[in-house]
mmCIF file with all atom_site columns, C-alpha atoms in Angstrom:
data_model
loop_
_atom_site.group_PDB
_atom_site.id
_atom_site.type_symbol
_atom_site.label_atom_id
_atom_site.label_alt_id
_atom_site.label_comp_id
_atom_site.label_asym_id
_atom_site.label_entity_id
_atom_site.label_seq_id
_atom_site.pdbx_PDB_ins_code
_atom_site.Cartn_x
_atom_site.Cartn_y
_atom_site.Cartn_z
_atom_site.occupancy
_atom_site.B_iso_or_equiv
_atom_site.pdbx_formal_charge
_atom_site.auth_seq_id
_atom_site.auth_comp_id
_atom_site.auth_asym_id
_atom_site.auth_atom_id
_atom_site.pdbx_PDB_model_num
ATOM 1   C CA . UNK A 1 1   ? 0.103   -19.545 -4.992  1.00 0.00 ? 311 UNK A CA 1
ATOM 2   C CA . UNK A 1 2   ? 2.514   -18.451 -2.320  1.00 0.00 ? 312 UNK A CA 1
ATOM 3   C CA . UNK A 1 3   ? 2.117   -14.764 -3.019  1.00 0.00 ? 313 UNK A CA 1
ATOM 4   C CA . UNK A 1 4   ? 0.254   -12.259 -5.160  1.00 0.00 ? 314 UNK A CA 1
ATOM 5   C CA . UNK A 1 5   ? 1.434   -12.489 -8.747  1.00 0.00 ? 315 UNK A CA 1
ATOM 6   C CA . UNK A 1 6   ? 1.094   -9.664  -11.267 1.00 0.00 ? 316 UNK A CA 1
ATOM 7   C CA . UNK A 1 7   ? 1.794   -9.544  -14.976 1.00 0.00 ? 317 UNK A CA 1
ATOM 8   C CA . UNK A 1 8   ? 3.236   -8.018  -16.956 1.00 0.00 ? 318 UNK A CA 1
ATOM 9   C CA . UNK A 1 9   ? 5.829   -6.486  -14.645 1.00 0.00 ? 319 UNK A CA 1
ATOM 10  C CA . UNK A 1 10  ? 6.547   -3.786  -17.212 1.00 0.00 ? 320 UNK A CA 1
ATOM 11  C CA . UNK A 1 11  ? 4.365   -2.462  -19.982 1.00 0.00 ? 321 UNK A CA 1
ATOM 12  C CA . UNK A 1 12  ? 5.108   0.317   -22.451 1.00 0.00 ? 322 UNK A CA 1
ATOM 13  C CA . UNK A 1 13  ? 2.133   1.580   -24.408 1.00 0.00 ? 323 UNK A CA 1
ATOM 14  C CA . UNK A 1 14  ? 1.675   4.251   -26.985 1.00 0.00 ? 324 UNK A CA 1
ATOM 15  C CA . UNK A 1 15  ? -0.874  6.884   -26.107 1.00 0.00 ? 325 UNK A CA 1
ATOM 16  C CA . UNK A 1 16  ? -4.292  5.705   -27.168 1.00 0.00 ? 326 UNK A CA 1
ATOM 17  C CA . UNK A 1 17  ? -3.583  1.992   -26.846 1.00 0.00 ? 327 UNK A CA 1
ATOM 18  C CA . UNK A 1 18  ? -5.569  -0.283  -24.564 1.00 0.00 ? 328 UNK A CA 1
ATOM 19  C CA . UNK A 1 19  ? -3.744  -2.262  -21.869 1.00 0.00 ? 329 UNK A CA 1
ATOM 20  C CA . UNK A 1 20  ? -4.709  -5.129  -19.588 1.00 0.00 ? 330 UNK A CA 1
ATOM 21  C CA . UNK A 1 21  ? -2.962  -5.871  -16.303 1.00 0.00 ? 331 UNK A CA 1
ATOM 22  C CA . UNK A 1 22  ? -3.427  -9.195  -14.569 1.00 0.00 ? 332 UNK A CA 1
ATOM 23  C CA . UNK A 1 23  ? -3.472  -10.065 -10.878 1.00 0.00 ? 333 UNK A CA 1
ATOM 24  C CA . UNK A 1 24  ? -3.384  -13.575 -9.465  1.00 0.00 ? 334 UNK A CA 1
ATOM 25  C CA . UNK A 1 25  ? -4.128  -13.311 -5.720  1.00 0.00 ? 335 UNK A CA 1
ATOM 26  C CA . UNK A 1 26  ? -3.242  -15.762 -2.993  1.00 0.00 ? 336 UNK A CA 1
ATOM 27  C CA . UNK A 1 27  ? -5.424  -18.817 -3.338  1.00 0.00 ? 337 UNK A CA 1
ATOM 28  C CA . UNK A 1 28  ? -8.511  -18.556 -1.143  1.00 0.00 ? 338 UNK A CA 1
ATOM 29  C CA . UNK A 1 29  ? -8.230  -14.841 -0.530  1.00 0.00 ? 339 UNK A CA 1
ATOM 30  C CA . UNK A 1 30  ? -11.672 -13.335 -0.705  1.00 0.00 ? 340 UNK A CA 1
ATOM 31  C CA . UNK A 1 31  ? -10.770 -9.670  -0.908  1.00 0.00 ? 341 UNK A CA 1
ATOM 32  C CA . UNK A 1 32  ? -8.848  -8.122  -3.795  1.00 0.00 ? 342 UNK A CA 1
ATOM 33  C CA . UNK A 1 33  ? -7.755  -4.527  -4.200  1.00 0.00 ? 343 UNK A CA 1
ATOM 34  C CA . UNK A 1 34  ? -6.150  -2.475  -6.958  1.00 0.00 ? 344 UNK A CA 1
ATOM 35  C CA . UNK A 1 35  ? -3.977  0.498   -6.068  1.00 0.00 ? 345 UNK A CA 1
ATOM 36  C CA . UNK A 1 36  ? -2.199  3.053   -8.251  1.00 0.00 ? 346 UNK A CA 1
ATOM 37  C CA . UNK A 1 37  ? 1.229   4.302   -7.223  1.00 0.00 ? 347 UNK A CA 1
ATOM 38  C CA . UNK A 1 38  ? 2.608   7.353   -8.981  1.00 0.00 ? 348 UNK A CA 1
ATOM 39  C CA . UNK A 1 39  ? 6.343   7.975   -8.944  1.00 0.00 ? 349 UNK A CA 1
ATOM 40  C CA . UNK A 1 40  ? 7.494   9.074   -5.503  1.00 0.00 ? 350 UNK A CA 1
ATOM 41  C CA . UNK A 1 41  ? 4.043   8.683   -3.975  1.00 0.00 ? 351 UNK A CA 1
ATOM 42  C CA . UNK A 1 42  ? 2.214   6.201   -1.836  1.00 0.00 ? 352 UNK A CA 1
ATOM 43  C CA . UNK A 1 43  ? -0.356  3.811   -3.275  1.00 0.00 ? 353 UNK A CA 1
ATOM 44  C CA . UNK A 1 44  ? -3.841  5.180   -3.843  1.00 0.00 ? 354 UNK A CA 1
ATOM 45  C CA . UNK A 1 45  ? -6.992  3.078   -3.808  1.00 0.00 ? 355 UNK A CA 1
ATOM 46  C CA . UNK A 1 46  ? -8.661  2.271   -7.117  1.00 0.00 ? 356 UNK A CA 1
ATOM 47  C CA . UNK A 1 47  ? -11.181 -0.513  -6.565  1.00 0.00 ? 357 UNK A CA 1
ATOM 48  C CA . UNK A 1 48  ? -12.197 -3.406  -4.328  1.00 0.00 ? 358 UNK A CA 1
ATOM 49  C CA . UNK A 1 49  ? -13.619 -6.887  -5.019  1.00 0.00 ? 359 UNK A CA 1
ATOM 50  C CA . UNK A 1 50  ? -15.187 -9.298  -2.598  1.00 0.00 ? 360 UNK A CA 1
ATOM 51  C CA . UNK A 1 51  ? -15.066 -12.588 -4.473  1.00 0.00 ? 361 UNK A CA 1
ATOM 52  C CA . UNK A 1 52  ? -16.448 -11.709 -7.925  1.00 0.00 ? 362 UNK A CA 1
ATOM 53  C CA . UNK A 1 53  ? -18.419 -8.675  -6.789  1.00 0.00 ? 363 UNK A CA 1
ATOM 54  C CA . UNK A 1 54  ? -16.920 -5.238  -7.320  1.00 0.00 ? 364 UNK A CA 1
ATOM 55  C CA . UNK A 1 55  ? -18.117 -3.454  -4.203  1.00 0.00 ? 365 UNK A CA 1
ATOM 56  C CA . UNK A 1 56  ? -16.260 -0.200  -4.583  1.00 0.00 ? 366 UNK A CA 1
ATOM 57  C CA . UNK A 1 57  ? -14.799 1.488   -7.634  1.00 0.00 ? 367 UNK A CA 1
ATOM 58  C CA . UNK A 1 58  ? -14.736 5.003   -6.280  1.00 0.00 ? 368 UNK A CA 1
ATOM 59  C CA . UNK A 1 59  ? -11.003 5.395   -6.878  1.00 0.00 ? 369 UNK A CA 1
ATOM 60  C CA . UNK A 1 60  ? -10.995 4.676   -10.601 1.00 0.00 ? 370 UNK A CA 1
ATOM 61  C CA . UNK A 1 61  ? -9.791  7.930   -12.213 1.00 0.00 ? 371 UNK A CA 1
ATOM 62  C CA . UNK A 1 62  ? -12.066 7.834   -15.254 1.00 0.00 ? 372 UNK A CA 1
ATOM 63  C CA . UNK A 1 63  ? -14.407 5.639   -17.248 1.00 0.00 ? 373 UNK A CA 1
ATOM 64  C CA . UNK A 1 64  ? -11.394 4.499   -19.251 1.00 0.00 ? 374 UNK A CA 1
ATOM 65  C CA . UNK A 1 65  ? -10.481 2.304   -16.285 1.00 0.00 ? 375 UNK A CA 1
ATOM 66  C CA . UNK A 1 66  ? -12.300 -0.985  -15.862 1.00 0.00 ? 376 UNK A CA 1
ATOM 67  C CA . UNK A 1 67  ? -11.656 -3.920  -13.543 1.00 0.00 ? 377 UNK A CA 1
ATOM 68  C CA . UNK A 1 68  ? -13.146 -7.375  -13.334 1.00 0.00 ? 378 UNK A CA 1
ATOM 69  C CA . UNK A 1 69  ? -12.822 -10.582 -11.341 1.00 0.00 ? 379 UNK A CA 1
ATOM 70  C CA . UNK A 1 70  ? -15.339 -12.881 -13.038 1.00 0.00 ? 380 UNK A CA 1
ATOM 71  C CA . UNK A 1 71  ? -14.671 -16.098 -11.121 1.00 0.00 ? 381 UNK A CA 1
ATOM 72  C CA . UNK A 1 72  ? -13.603 -14.599 -7.845  1.00 0.00 ? 382 UNK A CA 1
ATOM 73  C CA . UNK A 1 73  ? -9.917  -15.350 -8.268  1.00 0.00 ? 383 UNK A CA 1
ATOM 74  C CA . UNK A 1 74  ? -7.838  -13.747 -11.051 1.00 0.00 ? 384 UNK A CA 1
ATOM 75  C CA . UNK A 1 75  ? -8.528  -10.073 -11.683 1.00 0.00 ? 385 UNK A CA 1
ATOM 76  C CA . UNK A 1 76  ? -7.807  -7.863  -14.674 1.00 0.00 ? 386 UNK A CA 1
ATOM 77  C CA . UNK A 1 77  ? -7.452  -4.098  -14.687 1.00 0.00 ? 387 UNK A CA 1
ATOM 78  C CA . UNK A 1 78  ? -8.052  -2.664  -18.146 1.00 0.00 ? 388 UNK A CA 1
ATOM 79  C CA . UNK A 1 79  ? -7.202  0.831   -19.249 1.00 0.00 ? 389 UNK A CA 1
ATOM 80  C CA . UNK A 1 80  ? -8.646  2.015   -22.531 1.00 0.00 ? 390 UNK A CA 1
ATOM 81  C CA . UNK A 1 81  ? -7.154  4.737   -24.706 1.00 0.00 ? 391 UNK A CA 1
ATOM 82  C CA . UNK A 1 82  ? -4.189  5.209   -22.401 1.00 0.00 ? 392 UNK A CA 1
ATOM 83  C CA . UNK A 1 83  ? -2.951  8.712   -21.630 1.00 0.00 ? 393 UNK A CA 1
ATOM 84  C CA . UNK A 1 84  ? 0.424   9.846   -20.350 1.00 0.00 ? 394 UNK A CA 1
ATOM 85  C CA . UNK A 1 85  ? -1.043  10.591  -16.930 1.00 0.00 ? 395 UNK A CA 1
ATOM 86  C CA . UNK A 1 86  ? -1.882  6.896   -16.615 1.00 0.00 ? 396 UNK A CA 1
ATOM 87  C CA . UNK A 1 87  ? 1.829   6.131   -16.255 1.00 0.00 ? 397 UNK A CA 1
ATOM 88  C CA . UNK A 1 88  ? 2.259   4.583   -12.806 1.00 0.00 ? 398 UNK A CA 1
ATOM 89  C CA . UNK A 1 89  ? 2.772   1.326   -10.983 1.00 0.00 ? 399 UNK A CA 1
ATOM 90  C CA . UNK A 1 90  ? -0.454  -0.614  -10.542 1.00 0.00 ? 400 UNK A CA 1
ATOM 91  C CA . UNK A 1 91  ? -0.431  -2.723  -7.404  1.00 0.00 ? 401 UNK A CA 1
ATOM 92  C CA . UNK A 1 92  ? -2.744  -5.569  -6.615  1.00 0.00 ? 402 UNK A CA 1
ATOM 93  C CA . UNK A 1 93  ? -3.332  -6.725  -3.040  1.00 0.00 ? 403 UNK A CA 1
ATOM 94  C CA . UNK A 1 94  ? -5.387  -9.491  -1.510  1.00 0.00 ? 404 UNK A CA 1
ATOM 95  C CA . UNK A 1 95  ? -6.693  -10.327 1.915   1.00 0.00 ? 405 UNK A CA 1
ATOM 96  C CA . UNK A 1 96  ? -8.031  -13.558 3.350   1.00 0.00 ? 406 UNK A CA 1
ATOM 97  C CA . UNK A 1 97  ? -11.120 -12.127 4.941   1.00 0.00 ? 407 UNK A CA 1
ATOM 98  C CA . UNK A 1 98  ? -13.863 -9.726  4.122   1.00 0.00 ? 408 UNK A CA 1
ATOM 99  C CA . UNK A 1 99  ? -15.184 -7.219  6.557   1.00 0.00 ? 409 UNK A CA 1
ATOM 100 C CA . UNK A 1 100 ? -14.571 -3.592  7.299   1.00 0.00 ? 410 UNK A CA 1
ATOM 101 C CA . UNK A 1 101 ? -13.043 -3.672  10.749  1.00 0.00 ? 411 UNK A CA 1
ATOM 102 C CA . UNK A 1 102 ? -9.859  -2.075  9.594   1.00 0.00 ? 412 UNK A CA 1
ATOM 103 C CA . UNK A 1 103 ? -7.671  -4.884  10.850  1.00 0.00 ? 413 UNK A CA 1
ATOM 104 C CA . UNK A 1 104 ? -7.181  -6.848  7.654   1.00 0.00 ? 414 UNK A CA 1
ATOM 105 C CA . UNK A 1 105 ? -3.590  -7.024  6.489   1.00 0.00 ? 415 UNK A CA 1
ATOM 106 C CA . UNK A 1 106 ? -3.103  -6.673  2.762   1.00 0.00 ? 416 UNK A CA 1
ATOM 107 C CA . UNK A 1 107 ? -0.574  -8.791  0.886   1.00 0.00 ? 417 UNK A CA 1
ATOM 108 C CA . UNK A 1 108 ? 0.720   -6.929  -2.141  1.00 0.00 ? 418 UNK A CA 1
ATOM 109 C CA . UNK A 1 109 ? 2.095   -8.067  -5.450  1.00 0.00 ? 419 UNK A CA 1
ATOM 110 C CA . UNK A 1 110 ? 5.208   -6.534  -7.027  1.00 0.00 ? 420 UNK A CA 1
ATOM 111 C CA . UNK A 1 111 ? 3.117   -4.377  -9.324  1.00 0.00 ? 421 UNK A CA 1
ATOM 112 C CA . UNK A 1 112 ? 2.864   -3.664  -13.023 1.00 0.00 ? 422 UNK A CA 1
ATOM 113 C CA . UNK A 1 113 ? 4.775   -0.597  -14.136 1.00 0.00 ? 423 UNK A CA 1
ATOM 114 C CA . UNK A 1 114 ? 2.947   1.121   -16.990 1.00 0.00 ? 424 UNK A CA 1
ATOM 115 C CA . UNK A 1 115 ? 4.690   3.728   -19.114 1.00 0.00 ? 425 UNK A CA 1
ATOM 116 C CA . UNK A 1 116 ? 2.600   5.573   -21.676 1.00 0.00 ? 426 UNK A CA 1
ATOM 117 C CA . UNK A 1 117 ? 4.574   7.325   -24.399 1.00 0.00 ? 427 UNK A CA 1
ATOM 118 C CA . UNK B 2 1   ? -10.813 13.241  6.218   1.00 0.00 ? 713 UNK B CA 1
ATOM 119 C CA . UNK B 2 2   ? -8.067  10.661  6.518   1.00 0.00 ? 714 UNK B CA 1
ATOM 120 C CA . UNK B 2 3   ? -4.486  11.642  5.930   1.00 0.00 ? 715 UNK B CA 1
ATOM 121 C CA . UNK B 2 4   ? -1.003  10.303  6.573   1.00 0.00 ? 716 UNK B CA 1
ATOM 122 C CA . UNK B 2 5   ? 2.049   12.534  6.443   1.00 0.00 ? 717 UNK B CA 1
ATOM 123 C CA . UNK B 2 6   ? 5.611   11.305  6.147   1.00 0.00 ? 718 UNK B CA 1
ATOM 124 C CA . UNK B 2 7   ? 7.606   14.512  6.111   1.00 0.00 ? 719 UNK B CA 1
ATOM 125 C CA . UNK B 2 8   ? 10.963  12.860  5.512   1.00 0.00 ? 720 UNK B CA 1
ATOM 126 C CA . UNK B 2 9   ? 11.281  12.217  1.798   1.00 0.00 ? 721 UNK B CA 1
ATOM 127 C CA . UNK B 2 10  ? 14.709  10.608  1.940   1.00 0.00 ? 722 UNK B CA 1
ATOM 128 C CA . UNK B 2 11  ? 17.154  9.705   4.713   1.00 0.00 ? 723 UNK B CA 1
ATOM 129 C CA . UNK B 2 12  ? 20.742  8.522   4.337   1.00 0.00 ? 724 UNK B CA 1
ATOM 130 C CA . UNK B 2 13  ? 22.641  6.862   7.161   1.00 0.00 ? 725 UNK B CA 1
ATOM 131 C CA . UNK B 2 14  ? 25.776  4.839   7.543   1.00 0.00 ? 726 UNK B CA 1
ATOM 132 C CA . UNK B 2 15  ? 25.462  1.209   8.521   1.00 0.00 ? 727 UNK B CA 1
ATOM 133 C CA . UNK B 2 16  ? 25.016  0.602   12.260  1.00 0.00 ? 728 UNK B CA 1
ATOM 134 C CA . UNK B 2 17  ? 23.473  3.999   12.860  1.00 0.00 ? 729 UNK B CA 1
ATOM 135 C CA . UNK B 2 18  ? 20.001  4.191   14.401  1.00 0.00 ? 730 UNK B CA 1
ATOM 136 C CA . UNK B 2 19  ? 17.325  5.878   12.318  1.00 0.00 ? 731 UNK B CA 1
ATOM 137 C CA . UNK B 2 20  ? 13.749  6.990   13.041  1.00 0.00 ? 732 UNK B CA 1
ATOM 138 C CA . UNK B 2 21  ? 11.098  7.367   10.376  1.00 0.00 ? 733 UNK B CA 1
ATOM 139 C CA . UNK B 2 22  ? 8.300   9.753   11.277  1.00 0.00 ? 734 UNK B CA 1
ATOM 140 C CA . UNK B 2 23  ? 4.598   9.269   10.605  1.00 0.00 ? 735 UNK B CA 1
ATOM 141 C CA . UNK B 2 24  ? 1.767   11.626  11.513  1.00 0.00 ? 736 UNK B CA 1
ATOM 142 C CA . UNK B 2 25  ? -1.846  10.748  10.809  1.00 0.00 ? 737 UNK B CA 1
ATOM 143 C CA . UNK B 2 26  ? -5.212  12.477  10.820  1.00 0.00 ? 738 UNK B CA 1
ATOM 144 C CA . UNK B 2 27  ? -8.577  10.858  11.329  1.00 0.00 ? 739 UNK B CA 1
ATOM 145 C CA . UNK B 2 28  ? -11.817 11.548  13.158  1.00 0.00 ? 740 UNK B CA 1
ATOM 146 C CA . UNK B 2 29  ? -12.532 7.864   13.647  1.00 0.00 ? 741 UNK B CA 1
ATOM 147 C CA . UNK B 2 30  ? -11.962 6.572   17.145  1.00 0.00 ? 742 UNK B CA 1
ATOM 148 C CA . UNK B 2 31  ? -11.273 3.064   15.882  1.00 0.00 ? 743 UNK B CA 1
ATOM 149 C CA . UNK B 2 32  ? -8.527  2.710   13.328  1.00 0.00 ? 744 UNK B CA 1
ATOM 150 C CA . UNK B 2 33  ? -5.389  0.760   12.535  1.00 0.00 ? 745 UNK B CA 1
ATOM 151 C CA . UNK B 2 34  ? -1.913  1.918   11.674  1.00 0.00 ? 746 UNK B CA 1
ATOM 152 C CA . UNK B 2 35  ? 0.502   -0.015  9.513   1.00 0.00 ? 747 UNK B CA 1
ATOM 153 C CA . UNK B 2 36  ? 4.064   0.136   8.302   1.00 0.00 ? 748 UNK B CA 1
ATOM 154 C CA . UNK B 2 37  ? 5.043   -1.445  5.011   1.00 0.00 ? 749 UNK B CA 1
ATOM 155 C CA . UNK B 2 38  ? 8.486   -1.792  3.421   1.00 0.00 ? 750 UNK B CA 1
ATOM 156 C CA . UNK B 2 39  ? 8.907   -1.498  -0.350  1.00 0.00 ? 751 UNK B CA 1
ATOM 157 C CA . UNK B 2 40  ? 12.272  -2.842  -1.523  1.00 0.00 ? 752 UNK B CA 1
ATOM 158 C CA . UNK B 2 41  ? 13.495  -2.219  -5.088  1.00 0.00 ? 753 UNK B CA 1
ATOM 159 C CA . UNK B 2 42  ? 11.680  -5.373  -6.219  1.00 0.00 ? 754 UNK B CA 1
ATOM 160 C CA . UNK B 2 43  ? 8.429   -3.458  -5.805  1.00 0.00 ? 755 UNK B CA 1
ATOM 161 C CA . UNK B 2 44  ? 6.127   -5.420  -3.549  1.00 0.00 ? 756 UNK B CA 1
ATOM 162 C CA . UNK B 2 45  ? 5.010   -3.876  -0.277  1.00 0.00 ? 757 UNK B CA 1
ATOM 163 C CA . UNK B 2 46  ? 6.008   -6.047  2.657   1.00 0.00 ? 758 UNK B CA 1
ATOM 164 C CA . UNK B 2 47  ? 3.932   -5.867  5.827   1.00 0.00 ? 759 UNK B CA 1
ATOM 165 C CA . UNK B 2 48  ? 5.893   -4.964  8.957   1.00 0.00 ? 760 UNK B CA 1
ATOM 166 C CA . UNK B 2 49  ? 3.444   -4.130  11.719  1.00 0.00 ? 761 UNK B CA 1
ATOM 167 C CA . UNK B 2 50  ? -0.182  -3.342  12.548  1.00 0.00 ? 762 UNK B CA 1
ATOM 168 C CA . UNK B 2 51  ? -1.398  -1.453  15.632  1.00 0.00 ? 763 UNK B CA 1
ATOM 169 C CA . UNK B 2 52  ? -4.947  -0.604  16.636  1.00 0.00 ? 764 UNK B CA 1
ATOM 170 C CA . UNK B 2 53  ? -6.016  2.720   18.063  1.00 0.00 ? 765 UNK B CA 1
ATOM 171 C CA . UNK B 2 54  ? -6.703  1.307   21.507  1.00 0.00 ? 766 UNK B CA 1
ATOM 172 C CA . UNK B 2 55  ? -3.265  -0.135  22.050  1.00 0.00 ? 767 UNK B CA 1
ATOM 173 C CA . UNK B 2 56  ? -0.580  2.451   22.639  1.00 0.00 ? 768 UNK B CA 1
ATOM 174 C CA . UNK B 2 57  ? 2.001   0.037   23.887  1.00 0.00 ? 769 UNK B CA 1
ATOM 175 C CA . UNK B 2 58  ? 5.264   0.373   22.060  1.00 0.00 ? 770 UNK B CA 1
ATOM 176 C CA . UNK B 2 59  ? 6.464   -2.691  20.242  1.00 0.00 ? 771 UNK B CA 1
ATOM 177 C CA . UNK B 2 60  ? 9.899   -4.093  19.562  1.00 0.00 ? 772 UNK B CA 1
ATOM 178 C CA . UNK B 2 61  ? 10.743  -6.776  17.033  1.00 0.00 ? 773 UNK B CA 1
ATOM 179 C CA . UNK B 2 62  ? 14.448  -7.432  16.752  1.00 0.00 ? 774 UNK B CA 1
ATOM 180 C CA . UNK B 2 63  ? 16.085  -4.260  15.467  1.00 0.00 ? 775 UNK B CA 1
ATOM 181 C CA . UNK B 2 64  ? 12.707  -2.652  14.746  1.00 0.00 ? 776 UNK B CA 1
ATOM 182 C CA . UNK B 2 65  ? 10.619  -0.685  17.219  1.00 0.00 ? 777 UNK B CA 1
ATOM 183 C CA . UNK B 2 66  ? 7.494   1.386   16.942  1.00 0.00 ? 778 UNK B CA 1
ATOM 184 C CA . UNK B 2 67  ? 6.328   4.320   19.076  1.00 0.00 ? 779 UNK B CA 1
ATOM 185 C CA . UNK B 2 68  ? 2.587   5.017   18.921  1.00 0.00 ? 780 UNK B CA 1
ATOM 186 C CA . UNK B 2 69  ? 1.404   8.245   20.589  1.00 0.00 ? 781 UNK B CA 1
ATOM 187 C CA . UNK B 2 70  ? -2.243  9.200   20.199  1.00 0.00 ? 782 UNK B CA 1
ATOM 188 C CA . UNK B 2 71  ? -1.631  12.569  21.885  1.00 0.00 ? 783 UNK B CA 1
ATOM 189 C CA . UNK B 2 72  ? 0.514   13.653  18.954  1.00 0.00 ? 784 UNK B CA 1
ATOM 190 C CA . UNK B 2 73  ? -1.145  11.400  16.320  1.00 0.00 ? 785 UNK B CA 1
ATOM 191 C CA . UNK B 2 74  ? 2.197   9.841   15.551  1.00 0.00 ? 786 UNK B CA 1
ATOM 192 C CA . UNK B 2 75  ? 3.375   6.326   14.821  1.00 0.00 ? 787 UNK B CA 1
ATOM 193 C CA . UNK B 2 76  ? 7.130   6.476   14.431  1.00 0.00 ? 788 UNK B CA 1
ATOM 194 C CA . UNK B 2 77  ? 9.383   3.628   13.352  1.00 0.00 ? 789 UNK B CA 1
ATOM 195 C CA . UNK B 2 78  ? 12.953  3.179   14.578  1.00 0.00 ? 790 UNK B CA 1
ATOM 196 C CA . UNK B 2 79  ? 15.569  0.871   13.127  1.00 0.00 ? 791 UNK B CA 1
ATOM 197 C CA . UNK B 2 80  ? 18.430  0.190   15.490  1.00 0.00 ? 792 UNK B CA 1
ATOM 198 C CA . UNK B 2 81  ? 21.872  -0.624  14.122  1.00 0.00 ? 793 UNK B CA 1
ATOM 199 C CA . UNK B 2 82  ? 20.766  -0.200  10.525  1.00 0.00 ? 794 UNK B CA 1
ATOM 200 C CA . UNK B 2 83  ? 21.994  -2.558  7.812   1.00 0.00 ? 795 UNK B CA 1
ATOM 201 C CA . UNK B 2 84  ? 22.378  -2.189  4.061   1.00 0.00 ? 796 UNK B CA 1
ATOM 202 C CA . UNK B 2 85  ? 19.461  -4.597  3.599   1.00 0.00 ? 797 UNK B CA 1
ATOM 203 C CA . UNK B 2 86  ? 17.207  -2.068  5.325   1.00 0.00 ? 798 UNK B CA 1
ATOM 204 C CA . UNK B 2 87  ? 17.521  0.206   2.294   1.00 0.00 ? 799 UNK B CA 1
ATOM 205 C CA . UNK B 2 88  ? 13.999  0.595   0.893   1.00 0.00 ? 800 UNK B CA 1
ATOM 206 C CA . UNK B 2 89  ? 11.032  2.923   0.816   1.00 0.00 ? 801 UNK B CA 1
ATOM 207 C CA . UNK B 2 90  ? 8.939   2.723   3.957   1.00 0.00 ? 802 UNK B CA 1
ATOM 208 C CA . UNK B 2 91  ? 5.250   3.558   3.987   1.00 0.00 ? 803 UNK B CA 1
ATOM 209 C CA . UNK B 2 92  ? 3.043   4.369   6.923   1.00 0.00 ? 804 UNK B CA 1
ATOM 210 C CA . UNK B 2 93  ? -0.652  3.696   6.367   1.00 0.00 ? 805 UNK B CA 1
ATOM 211 C CA . UNK B 2 94  ? -3.936  4.351   8.126   1.00 0.00 ? 806 UNK B CA 1
ATOM 212 C CA . UNK B 2 95  ? -6.817  1.898   7.857   1.00 0.00 ? 807 UNK B CA 1
ATOM 213 C CA . UNK B 2 96  ? -10.305 2.880   8.926   1.00 0.00 ? 808 UNK B CA 1
ATOM 214 C CA . UNK B 2 97  ? -13.402 0.722   9.195   1.00 0.00 ? 809 UNK B CA 1
ATOM 215 C CA . UNK B 2 98  ? -15.802 0.648   6.292   1.00 0.00 ? 810 UNK B CA 1
ATOM 216 C CA . UNK B 2 99  ? -19.044 -1.081  5.467   1.00 0.00 ? 811 UNK B CA 1
ATOM 217 C CA . UNK B 2 100 ? -17.536 -3.798  3.312   1.00 0.00 ? 812 UNK B CA 1
ATOM 218 C CA . UNK B 2 101 ? -13.806 -3.388  3.638   1.00 0.00 ? 813 UNK B CA 1
ATOM 219 C CA . UNK B 2 102 ? -11.107 -1.304  5.224   1.00 0.00 ? 814 UNK B CA 1
ATOM 220 C CA . UNK B 2 103 ? -9.636  1.351   2.985   1.00 0.00 ? 815 UNK B CA 1
ATOM 221 C CA . UNK B 2 104 ? -5.951  2.104   3.345   1.00 0.00 ? 816 UNK B CA 1
ATOM 222 C CA . UNK B 2 105 ? -4.545  5.623   3.241   1.00 0.00 ? 817 UNK B CA 1
ATOM 223 C CA . UNK B 2 106 ? -0.814  5.707   2.614   1.00 0.00 ? 818 UNK B CA 1
ATOM 224 C CA . UNK B 2 107 ? 1.754   8.372   3.267   1.00 0.00 ? 819 UNK B CA 1
ATOM 225 C CA . UNK B 2 108 ? 4.100   9.389   0.470   1.00 0.00 ? 820 UNK B CA 1
ATOM 226 C CA . UNK B 2 109 ? 6.874   7.215   1.842   1.00 0.00 ? 821 UNK B CA 1
ATOM 227 C CA . UNK B 2 110 ? 10.381  7.726   3.194   1.00 0.00 ? 822 UNK B CA 1
ATOM 228 C CA . UNK B 2 111 ? 13.281  6.398   1.169   1.00 0.00 ? 823 UNK B CA 1
ATOM 229 C CA . UNK B 2 112 ? 15.982  5.032   3.454   1.00 0.00 ? 824 UNK B CA 1
ATOM 230 C CA . UNK B 2 113 ? 19.510  4.663   2.119   1.00 0.00 ? 825 UNK B CA 1
ATOM 231 C CA . UNK B 2 114 ? 21.873  2.710   4.341   1.00 0.00 ? 826 UNK B CA 1
ATOM 232 C CA . UNK B 2 115 ? 25.462  3.001   3.200   1.00 0.00 ? 827 UNK B CA 1
ATOM 233 C CA . UNK B 2 116 ? 28.168  0.493   4.101   1.00 0.00 ? 828 UNK B CA 1
#
């Protein structure tokens, strides 16, 4: 697609429910990132995929958070037994190349805003 | 440790005024990249500029200009003759090399309100 697409744009969950957030990156982009953005804050790194391999998940806040990208394209971020502190915008970003030079530009989606009641 | 500080939480200006958004970063890496992203109300972060740590030349793109000073660890962003469409949250970010990928460290953002 032309850009990074995320769904749903808005999700309201009751505490304890499981949620799944979807990211459709730009076609052909090898690298995929998930970031969490709390209200009034900058995005914070959650996890990174290179194709279907999850190479870094050091930013996931707890074992209730799980991400996958089984075919190296679409990715899903799942949050089990949601808590109020999980309320945030979850941003997905993709990049054409791999590599750790620091130069890669990330293209972001519009995010999924999760509200846990 | 890597850190980006945007001390200005919110700035309000009247259209056609010039405005500068401040960004101060911390890193011990000698090779790194600095970015500015714009986040309009629609939510997506829009890439504006990338600079590497070895290039301190200032850059101008239309009404936008960037001042990179390693001596003060700053990468400030100036909008000349601001317009209502410039209203957004602006994020400064630091990217450092990693084994598999470059991790971004974002500041907390500066919300710019441009009033007609």
